[in-house]
C-alpha positions as protocol buffer text, in pm:
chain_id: "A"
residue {
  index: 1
  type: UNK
  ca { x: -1866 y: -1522 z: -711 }
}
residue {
  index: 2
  type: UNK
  ca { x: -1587 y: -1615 z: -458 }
}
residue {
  index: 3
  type: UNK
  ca { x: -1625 y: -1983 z: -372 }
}
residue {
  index: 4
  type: UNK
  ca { x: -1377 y: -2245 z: -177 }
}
residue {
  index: 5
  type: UNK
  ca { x: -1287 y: -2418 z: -501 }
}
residue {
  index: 6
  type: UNK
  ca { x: -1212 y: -2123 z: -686 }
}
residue {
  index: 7
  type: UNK
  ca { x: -1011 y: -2012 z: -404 }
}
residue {
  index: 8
  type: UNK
  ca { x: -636 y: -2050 z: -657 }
}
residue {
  index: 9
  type: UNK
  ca { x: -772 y: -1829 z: -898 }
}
residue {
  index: 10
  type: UNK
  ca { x: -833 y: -1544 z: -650 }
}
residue {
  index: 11
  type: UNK
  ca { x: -489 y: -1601 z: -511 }
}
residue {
  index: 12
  type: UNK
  ca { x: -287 y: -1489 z: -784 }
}
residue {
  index: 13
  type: UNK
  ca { x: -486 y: -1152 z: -780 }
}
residue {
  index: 14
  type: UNK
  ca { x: -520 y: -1064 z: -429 }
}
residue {
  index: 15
  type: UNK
  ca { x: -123 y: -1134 z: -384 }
}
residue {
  index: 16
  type: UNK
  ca { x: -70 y: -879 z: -682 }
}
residue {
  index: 17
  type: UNK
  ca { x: -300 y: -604 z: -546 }
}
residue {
  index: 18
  type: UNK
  ca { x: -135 y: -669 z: -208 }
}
residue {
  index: 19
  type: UNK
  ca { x: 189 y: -630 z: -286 }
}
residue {
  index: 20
  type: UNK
  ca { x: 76 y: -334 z: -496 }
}
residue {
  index: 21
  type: UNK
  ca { x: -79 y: -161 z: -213 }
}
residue {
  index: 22
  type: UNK
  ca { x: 229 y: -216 z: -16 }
}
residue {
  index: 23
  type: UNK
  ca { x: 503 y: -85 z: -323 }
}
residue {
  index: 24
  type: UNK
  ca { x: 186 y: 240 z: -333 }
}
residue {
  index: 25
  type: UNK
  ca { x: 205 y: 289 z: 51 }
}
residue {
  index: 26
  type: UNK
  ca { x: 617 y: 284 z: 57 }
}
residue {
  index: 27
  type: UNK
  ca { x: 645 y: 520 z: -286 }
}
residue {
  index: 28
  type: UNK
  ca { x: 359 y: 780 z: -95 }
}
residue {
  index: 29
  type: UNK
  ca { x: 636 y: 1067 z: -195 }
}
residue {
  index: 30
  type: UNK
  ca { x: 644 y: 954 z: -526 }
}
residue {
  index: 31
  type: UNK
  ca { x: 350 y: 1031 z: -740 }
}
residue {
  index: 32
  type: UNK
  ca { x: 464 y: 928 z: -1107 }
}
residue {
  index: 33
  type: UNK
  ca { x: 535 y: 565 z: -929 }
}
residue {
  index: 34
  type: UNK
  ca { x: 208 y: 575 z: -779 }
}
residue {
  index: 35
  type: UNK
  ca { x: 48 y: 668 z: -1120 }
}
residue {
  index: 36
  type: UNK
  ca { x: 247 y: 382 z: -1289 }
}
residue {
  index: 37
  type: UNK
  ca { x: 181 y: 191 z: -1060 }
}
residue {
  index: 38
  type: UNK
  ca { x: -232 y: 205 z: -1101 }
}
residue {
  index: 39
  type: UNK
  ca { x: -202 y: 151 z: -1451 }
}
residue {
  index: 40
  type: UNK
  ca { x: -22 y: -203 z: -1361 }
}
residue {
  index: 41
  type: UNK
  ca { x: -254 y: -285 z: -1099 }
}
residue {
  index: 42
  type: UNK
  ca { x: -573 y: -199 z: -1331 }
}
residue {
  index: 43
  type: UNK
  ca { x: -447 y: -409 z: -1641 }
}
residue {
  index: 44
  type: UNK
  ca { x: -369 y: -663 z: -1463 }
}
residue {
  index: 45
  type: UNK
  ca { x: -690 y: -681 z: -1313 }
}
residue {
  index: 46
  type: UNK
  ca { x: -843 y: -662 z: -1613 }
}
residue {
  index: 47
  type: UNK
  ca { x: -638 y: -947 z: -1802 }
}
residue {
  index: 48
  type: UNK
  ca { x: -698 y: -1139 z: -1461 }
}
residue {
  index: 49
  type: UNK
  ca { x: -1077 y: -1126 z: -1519 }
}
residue {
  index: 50
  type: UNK
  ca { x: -1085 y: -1210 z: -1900 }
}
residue {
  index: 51
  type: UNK
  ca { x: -866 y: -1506 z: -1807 }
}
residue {
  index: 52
  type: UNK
  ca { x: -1040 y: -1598 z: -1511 }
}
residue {
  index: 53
  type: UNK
  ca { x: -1350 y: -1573 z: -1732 }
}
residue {
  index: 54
  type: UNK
  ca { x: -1203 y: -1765 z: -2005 }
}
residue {
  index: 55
  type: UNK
  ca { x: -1103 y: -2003 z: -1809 }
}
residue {
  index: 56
  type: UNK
  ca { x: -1442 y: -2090 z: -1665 }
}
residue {
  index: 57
  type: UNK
  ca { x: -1592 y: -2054 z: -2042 }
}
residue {
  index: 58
  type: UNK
  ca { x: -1803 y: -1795 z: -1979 }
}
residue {
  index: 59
  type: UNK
  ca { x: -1588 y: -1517 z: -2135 }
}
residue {
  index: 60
  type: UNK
  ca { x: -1876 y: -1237 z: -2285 }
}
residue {
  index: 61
  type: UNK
  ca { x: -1808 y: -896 z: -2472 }
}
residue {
  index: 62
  type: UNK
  ca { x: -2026 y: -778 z: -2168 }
}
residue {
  index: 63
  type: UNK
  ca { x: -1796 y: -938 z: -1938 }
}
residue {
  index: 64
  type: UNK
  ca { x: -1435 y: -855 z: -2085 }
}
residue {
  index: 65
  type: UNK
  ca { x: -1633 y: -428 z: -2086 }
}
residue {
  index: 66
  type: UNK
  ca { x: -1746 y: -446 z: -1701 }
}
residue {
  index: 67
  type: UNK
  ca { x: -1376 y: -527 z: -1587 }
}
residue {
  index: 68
  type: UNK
  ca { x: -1241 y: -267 z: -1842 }
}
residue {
  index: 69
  type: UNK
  ca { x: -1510 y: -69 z: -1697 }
}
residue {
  index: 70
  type: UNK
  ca { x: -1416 y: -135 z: -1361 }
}
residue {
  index: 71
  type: UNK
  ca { x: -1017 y: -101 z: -1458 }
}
residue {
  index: 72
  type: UNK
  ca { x: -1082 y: 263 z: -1572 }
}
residue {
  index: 73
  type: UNK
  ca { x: -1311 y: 384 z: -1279 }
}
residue {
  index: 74
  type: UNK
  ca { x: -1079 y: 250 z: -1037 }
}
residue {
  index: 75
  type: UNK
  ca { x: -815 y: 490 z: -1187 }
}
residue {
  index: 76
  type: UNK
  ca { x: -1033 y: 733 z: -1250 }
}
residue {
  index: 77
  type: UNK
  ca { x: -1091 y: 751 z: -833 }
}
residue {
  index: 78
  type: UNK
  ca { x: -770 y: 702 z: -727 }
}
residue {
  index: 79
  type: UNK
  ca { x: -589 y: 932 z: -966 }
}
residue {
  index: 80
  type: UNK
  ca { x: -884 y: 1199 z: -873 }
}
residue {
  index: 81
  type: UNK
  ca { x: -756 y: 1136 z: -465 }
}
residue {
  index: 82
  type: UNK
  ca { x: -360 y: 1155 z: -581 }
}
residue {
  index: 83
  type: UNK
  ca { x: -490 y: 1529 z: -788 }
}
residue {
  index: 84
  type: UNK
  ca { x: -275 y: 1366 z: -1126 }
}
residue {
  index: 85
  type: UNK
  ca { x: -576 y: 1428 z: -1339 }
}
């Protein structure tokens, strides 16, 4: 849960995925950047929330699975719009 003192921690991750959406937008012709390029985004999301986690001590299996979980579906989706899988 997103709260005002954990507000550095989100940072880090929503500066990544924006600056990722942006490099996605501008490489539109490009599909084997774009594809790349949602690999990077999901692994780093998913080391972002094992560290976030692990940070905070409360780093589970369950945990470190629903952000891998999360990872793949989110490539799943947006390689399924791009028509690379």
């Amino acid at each position: 849960m997103f709260t005002k003192k954990h507000w550095l921690h989100y940072l880090p991750l929503f500066v990544f995925l924006s600056i990722g959406f942006v490099i996605f937008w501008y490489f539109s012709y490009n599909r084997l950047v774009q594809f790349y390029l949602v690999l990077v985004a999901s692994i780093y999301y998913f080391c972002w929330g094992v560290v976030h986690h692990w940070i905070h001590k409360d780093l589970t299996l369950e945990v470190a699975i629903e952000y891998f979980a999360y990872a793949v579906f989110g490539v799943s989706v947006i390689l399924s719009i791009l028509n690379l899988v």
